[in-house]
Coordinates of C-alpha atoms in Angstrom, one line a residue:
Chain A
X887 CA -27.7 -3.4 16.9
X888 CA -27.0 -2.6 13.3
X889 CA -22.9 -2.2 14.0
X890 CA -23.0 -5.2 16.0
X891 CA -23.6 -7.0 12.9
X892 CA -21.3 -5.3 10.4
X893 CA -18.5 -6.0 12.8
X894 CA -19.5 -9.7 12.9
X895 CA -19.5 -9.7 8.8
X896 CA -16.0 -8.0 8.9
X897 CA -14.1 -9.9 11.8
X898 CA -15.8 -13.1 9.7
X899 CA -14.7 -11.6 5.8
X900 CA -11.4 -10.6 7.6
X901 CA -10.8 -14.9 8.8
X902 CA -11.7 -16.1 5.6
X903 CA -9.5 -14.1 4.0
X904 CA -6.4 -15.1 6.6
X905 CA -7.4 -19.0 5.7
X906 CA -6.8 -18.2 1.6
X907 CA -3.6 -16.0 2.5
X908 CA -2.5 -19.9 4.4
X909 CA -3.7 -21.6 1.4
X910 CA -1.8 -19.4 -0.7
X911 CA 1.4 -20.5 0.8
X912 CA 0.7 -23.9 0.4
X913 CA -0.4 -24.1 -3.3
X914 CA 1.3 -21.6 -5.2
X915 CA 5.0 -22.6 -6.4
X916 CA 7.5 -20.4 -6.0
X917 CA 8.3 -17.4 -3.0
X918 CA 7.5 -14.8 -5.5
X919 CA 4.0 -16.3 -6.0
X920 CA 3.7 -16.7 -2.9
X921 CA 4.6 -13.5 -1.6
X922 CA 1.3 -12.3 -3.7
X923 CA -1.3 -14.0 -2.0
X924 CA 0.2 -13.8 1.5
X925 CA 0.2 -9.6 1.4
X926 CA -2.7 -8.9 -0.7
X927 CA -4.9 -11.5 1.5
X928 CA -3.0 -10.7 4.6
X929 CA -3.1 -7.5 4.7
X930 CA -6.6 -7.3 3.8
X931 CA -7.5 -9.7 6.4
X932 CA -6.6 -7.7 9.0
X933 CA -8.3 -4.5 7.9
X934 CA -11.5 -6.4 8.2
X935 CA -10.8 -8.5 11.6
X936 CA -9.2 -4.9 12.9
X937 CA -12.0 -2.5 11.9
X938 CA -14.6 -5.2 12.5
X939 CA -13.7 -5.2 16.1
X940 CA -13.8 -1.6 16.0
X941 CA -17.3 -1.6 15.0
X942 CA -18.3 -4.3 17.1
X943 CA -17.4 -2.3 20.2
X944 CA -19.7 0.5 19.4
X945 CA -22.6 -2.2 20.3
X946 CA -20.8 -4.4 22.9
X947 CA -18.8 -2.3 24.8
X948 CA -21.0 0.6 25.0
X949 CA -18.3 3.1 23.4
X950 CA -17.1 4.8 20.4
X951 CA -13.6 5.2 21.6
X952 CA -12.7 2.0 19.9
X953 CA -13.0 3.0 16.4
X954 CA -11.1 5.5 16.1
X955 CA -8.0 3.4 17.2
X956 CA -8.4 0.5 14.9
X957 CA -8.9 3.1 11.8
X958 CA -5.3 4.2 13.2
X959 CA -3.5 0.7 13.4
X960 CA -5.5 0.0 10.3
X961 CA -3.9 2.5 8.3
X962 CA -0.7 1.9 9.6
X963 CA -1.1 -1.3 8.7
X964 CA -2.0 -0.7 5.2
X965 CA 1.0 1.5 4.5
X966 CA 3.9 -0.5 6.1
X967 CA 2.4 -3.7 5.0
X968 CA 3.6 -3.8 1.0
X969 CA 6.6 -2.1 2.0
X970 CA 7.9 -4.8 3.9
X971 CA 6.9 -7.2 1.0
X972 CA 8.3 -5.3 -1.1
X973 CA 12.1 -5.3 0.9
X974 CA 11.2 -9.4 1.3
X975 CA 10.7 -10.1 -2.4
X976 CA 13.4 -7.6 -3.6
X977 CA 16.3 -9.5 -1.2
X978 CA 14.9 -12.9 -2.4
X979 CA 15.9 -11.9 -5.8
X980 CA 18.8 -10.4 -5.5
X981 CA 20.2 -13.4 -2.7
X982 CA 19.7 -15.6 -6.1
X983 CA 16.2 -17.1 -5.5
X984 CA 15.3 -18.3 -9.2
X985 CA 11.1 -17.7 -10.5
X986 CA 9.2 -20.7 -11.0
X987 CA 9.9 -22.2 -14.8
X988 CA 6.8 -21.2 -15.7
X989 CA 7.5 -17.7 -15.8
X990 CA 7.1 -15.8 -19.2
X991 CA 8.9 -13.1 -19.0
X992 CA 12.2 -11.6 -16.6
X993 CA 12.7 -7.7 -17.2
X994 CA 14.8 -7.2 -13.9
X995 CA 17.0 -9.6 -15.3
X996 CA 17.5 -7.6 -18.5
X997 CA 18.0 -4.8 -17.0
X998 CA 20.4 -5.8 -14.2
X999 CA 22.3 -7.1 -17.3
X1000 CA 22.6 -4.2 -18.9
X1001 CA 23.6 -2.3 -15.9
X1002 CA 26.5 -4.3 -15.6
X1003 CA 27.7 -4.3 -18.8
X1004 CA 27.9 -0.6 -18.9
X1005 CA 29.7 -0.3 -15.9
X1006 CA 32.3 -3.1 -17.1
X1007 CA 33.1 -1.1 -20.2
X1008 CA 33.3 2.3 -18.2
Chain B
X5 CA 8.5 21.4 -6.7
X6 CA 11.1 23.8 -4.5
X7 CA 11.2 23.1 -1.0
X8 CA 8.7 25.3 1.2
X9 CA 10.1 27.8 4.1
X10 CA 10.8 26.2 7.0
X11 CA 7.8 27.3 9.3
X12 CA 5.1 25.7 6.5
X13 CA 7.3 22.6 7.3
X14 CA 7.1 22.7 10.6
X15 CA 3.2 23.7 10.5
X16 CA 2.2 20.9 8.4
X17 CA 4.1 18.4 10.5
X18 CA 2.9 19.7 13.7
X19 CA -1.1 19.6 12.1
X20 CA -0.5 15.7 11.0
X21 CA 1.3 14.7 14.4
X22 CA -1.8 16.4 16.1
X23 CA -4.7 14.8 14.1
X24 CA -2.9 11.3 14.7
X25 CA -2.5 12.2 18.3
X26 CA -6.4 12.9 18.3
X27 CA -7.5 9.9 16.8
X28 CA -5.1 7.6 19.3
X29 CA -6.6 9.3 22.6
X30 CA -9.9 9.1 20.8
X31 CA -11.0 11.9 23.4
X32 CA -11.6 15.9 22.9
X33 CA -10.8 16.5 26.6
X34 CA -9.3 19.9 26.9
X35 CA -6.2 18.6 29.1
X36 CA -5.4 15.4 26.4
X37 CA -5.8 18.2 23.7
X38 CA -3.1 20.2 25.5
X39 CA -0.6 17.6 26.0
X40 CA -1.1 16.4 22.9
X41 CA -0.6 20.0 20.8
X42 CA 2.1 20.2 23.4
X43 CA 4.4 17.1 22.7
X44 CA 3.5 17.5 18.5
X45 CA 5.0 20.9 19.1
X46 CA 8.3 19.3 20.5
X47 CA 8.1 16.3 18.1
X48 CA 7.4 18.2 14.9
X49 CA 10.5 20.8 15.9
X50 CA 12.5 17.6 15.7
X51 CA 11.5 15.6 12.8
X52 CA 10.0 18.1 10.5
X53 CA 13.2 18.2 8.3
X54 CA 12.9 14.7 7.0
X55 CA 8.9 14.5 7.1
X56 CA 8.1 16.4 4.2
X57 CA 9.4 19.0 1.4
X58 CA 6.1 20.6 0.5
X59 CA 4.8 22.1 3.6
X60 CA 1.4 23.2 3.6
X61 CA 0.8 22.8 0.3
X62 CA 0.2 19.8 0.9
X63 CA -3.5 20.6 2.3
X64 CA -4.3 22.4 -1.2
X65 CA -8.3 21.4 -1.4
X66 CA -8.0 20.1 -4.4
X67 CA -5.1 17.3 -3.7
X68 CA -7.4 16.4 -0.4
X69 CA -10.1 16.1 -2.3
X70 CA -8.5 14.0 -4.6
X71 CA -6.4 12.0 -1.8
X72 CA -10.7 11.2 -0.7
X73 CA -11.5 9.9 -3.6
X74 CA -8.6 8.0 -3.5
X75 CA -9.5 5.8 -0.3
X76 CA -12.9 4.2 -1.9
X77 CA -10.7 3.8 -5.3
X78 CA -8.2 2.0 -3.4
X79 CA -10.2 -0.2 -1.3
X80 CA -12.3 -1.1 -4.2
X81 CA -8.8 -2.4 -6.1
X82 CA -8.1 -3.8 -3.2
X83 CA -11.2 -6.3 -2.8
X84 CA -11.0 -7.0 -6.5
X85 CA -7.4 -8.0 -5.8
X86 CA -8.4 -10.4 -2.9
X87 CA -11.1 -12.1 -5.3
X88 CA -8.9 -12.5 -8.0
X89 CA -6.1 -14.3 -5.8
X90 CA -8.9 -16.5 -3.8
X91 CA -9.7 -17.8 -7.2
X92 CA -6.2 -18.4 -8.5
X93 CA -5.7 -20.0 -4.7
X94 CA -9.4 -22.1 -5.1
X95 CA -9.1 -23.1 -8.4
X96 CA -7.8 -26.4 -9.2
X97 CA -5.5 -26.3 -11.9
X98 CA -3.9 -22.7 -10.2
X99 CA -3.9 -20.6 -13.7
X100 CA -1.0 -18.9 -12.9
X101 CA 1.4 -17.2 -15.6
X102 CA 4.0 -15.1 -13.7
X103 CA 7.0 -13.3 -14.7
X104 CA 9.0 -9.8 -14.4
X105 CA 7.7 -6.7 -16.3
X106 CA 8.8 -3.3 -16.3
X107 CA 7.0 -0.6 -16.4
X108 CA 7.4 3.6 -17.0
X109 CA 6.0 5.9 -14.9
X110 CA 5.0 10.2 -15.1
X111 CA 5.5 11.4 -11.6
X112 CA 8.8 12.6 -10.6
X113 CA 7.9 13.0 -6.7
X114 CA 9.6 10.6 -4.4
X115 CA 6.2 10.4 -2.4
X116 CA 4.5 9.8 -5.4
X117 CA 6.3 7.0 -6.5
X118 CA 6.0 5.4 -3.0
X119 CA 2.4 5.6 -3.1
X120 CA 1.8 4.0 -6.2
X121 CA 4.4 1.0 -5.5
X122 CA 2.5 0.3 -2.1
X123 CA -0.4 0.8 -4.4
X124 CA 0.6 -1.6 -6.8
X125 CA 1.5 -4.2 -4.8
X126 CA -2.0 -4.1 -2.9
X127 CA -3.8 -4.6 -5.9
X128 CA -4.6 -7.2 -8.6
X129 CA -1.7 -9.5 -9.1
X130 CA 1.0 -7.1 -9.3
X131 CA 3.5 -6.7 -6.3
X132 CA 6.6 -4.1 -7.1
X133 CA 10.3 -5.7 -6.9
X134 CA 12.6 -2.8 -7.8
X135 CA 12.1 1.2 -8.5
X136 CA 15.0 2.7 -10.5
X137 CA 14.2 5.8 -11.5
X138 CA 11.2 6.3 -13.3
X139 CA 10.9 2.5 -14.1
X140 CA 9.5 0.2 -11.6
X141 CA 10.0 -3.9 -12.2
X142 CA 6.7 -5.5 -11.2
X143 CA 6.5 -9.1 -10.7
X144 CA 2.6 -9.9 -12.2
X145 CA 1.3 -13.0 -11.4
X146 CA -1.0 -13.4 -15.0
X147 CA 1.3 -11.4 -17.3
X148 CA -0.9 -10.2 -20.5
X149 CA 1.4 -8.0 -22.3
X150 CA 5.2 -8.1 -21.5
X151 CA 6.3 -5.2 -23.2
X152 CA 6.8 -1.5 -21.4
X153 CA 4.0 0.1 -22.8
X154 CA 1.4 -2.8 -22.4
X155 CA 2.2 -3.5 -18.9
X156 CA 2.6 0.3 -17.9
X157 CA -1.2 0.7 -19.6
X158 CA -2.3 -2.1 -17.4
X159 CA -1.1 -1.5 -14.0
X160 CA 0.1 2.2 -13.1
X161 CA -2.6 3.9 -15.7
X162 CA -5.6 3.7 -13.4
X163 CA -3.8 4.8 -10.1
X164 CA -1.4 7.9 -11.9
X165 CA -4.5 9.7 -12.7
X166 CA -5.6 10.4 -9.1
X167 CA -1.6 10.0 -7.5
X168 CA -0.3 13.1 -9.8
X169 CA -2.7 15.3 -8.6
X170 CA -2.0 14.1 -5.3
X171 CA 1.7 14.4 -5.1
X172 CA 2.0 16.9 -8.1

């Protein structure tokens, strides 16, 4: 009875999450911004809705065979998630994508800089 | 680290292929045991070369008792992560301050740095944009302190602790 209701809370925790990652895309101003909220909410979004269902089973279905499965995709999840953010935000930049004006502060673009310059005078 | 002999390779391969192969089946049925030692056997013989450098050393005690501790450490960031950017999202005037930082890191092990960029990108306003090296360029949503030092204090600090004993 008890898992039944932790994987309610978690499949439940997991949508609301998926609704702010949406929201995310929608209110924040530039891809780089925007490529924060989608992963981080995203990704743990479907940890919750995965696991959850996971959990769920154990009451519903009658079986423990379930869990160990969604641990699996899970855990995949987690670790090819932020790479593929990571490749996304990375070719944004370097196809010319400018940060929002707001922006305080642009290390890449320092160094990038400086790179080039060394290998002009070489 | 020096590279390990080629049979601790091969070992420690075979011994990860095998515990993901358990959890998939979800099933300790003698005959899906024996397929499944069976095809990590043939699968490790072909990818162990590129799947890791250490070998067995890599099930030292010590760096998977630190790799647990890591998983409640991580989720916990993780959460914190999610209600920091539902209240950057909810909020109405959106008090963002974004921009590029760089940051230095101490570990030297390929793995190592892999781990902490996924790890920085999955946790509070941070997500990693370029590794060269040992810097890594991190685009931080609410910057506090743009210089290398500050910004290396604030976001790789807390994770190194656990990732260098990890991935020594």
């Amino acid at each position: 009875m008890i898992a039944s209701y932790i994987g309610e809370f978690l499949v439940i925790f997991g949508t609301i999450f998926y609704l702010l990652s949406t929201l995310g895309l929608i209110r924040m101003p530039d891809v780089y911004n925007r490529m924060q909220t989608a992963t981080k909410s995203a990704t743990l979004g479907s940890l919750g809705v995965i696991v959850g269902t996971g959990v769920w089973a154990i009451d519903h279905v009658g079986s423990y065979a379930w869990l160990p499965k969604t641990i699996v995709i899970a855990v995949f999840l987690l670790l090819t998630n932020p790479i593929s953010a990571h490749a996304l935000i990375r070719a944004a930049y370097k196809s010319g994508i400018p940060l929002w004006e707001g922006s305080v502060v642009d290390r890449y673009k320092e160094a990038l800089g400086a790179e080039n310059k060394e290998g002009g005078e070489e | 680290m020096g590279e390990a002999s080629r049979i601790s390779r091969y070992l420690y391969t075979v011994i990860v292929l095998f515990v993901i192969w358990i959890f998939l089946t979800s099933s300790l049925d003698i005959q899906e045991l024996e397929i499944g030692l069976v095809l990590s056997l043939i699968v490790g013989a072909l990818t162990y070369s590129i799947f890791t450098e250490s070998g067995l050393a890599n099930l030292h005690p010590k760096r998977v008792a630190y790799a647990i501790a890591y998983v409640p450490y991580f989720l916990w960031a993780m959460l914190m992560a999610n209600l920091d950017v539902a209240y950057r999202v909810l909020h109405p005037k959106r008090p963002i301050n974004p921009g590029i930082v760089e940051c230095k890191t101490v570990l030297d092990n390929d793995l190592g740095k892999l781990a902490l960029a996924n790890s920085i990108t999955l946790t509070p306003g941070t997500i990693t944009l370029d590794v060269k090296g040992d810097r890594y360029f991190i685009h931080w949503i609410d910057v506090k302190d743009a210089s290398v030092e500050g910004a290396s204090e604030n976001i790789t600090k807390p994770f190194e602790k656990f990732l260098k004993v990890i991935f020594p």
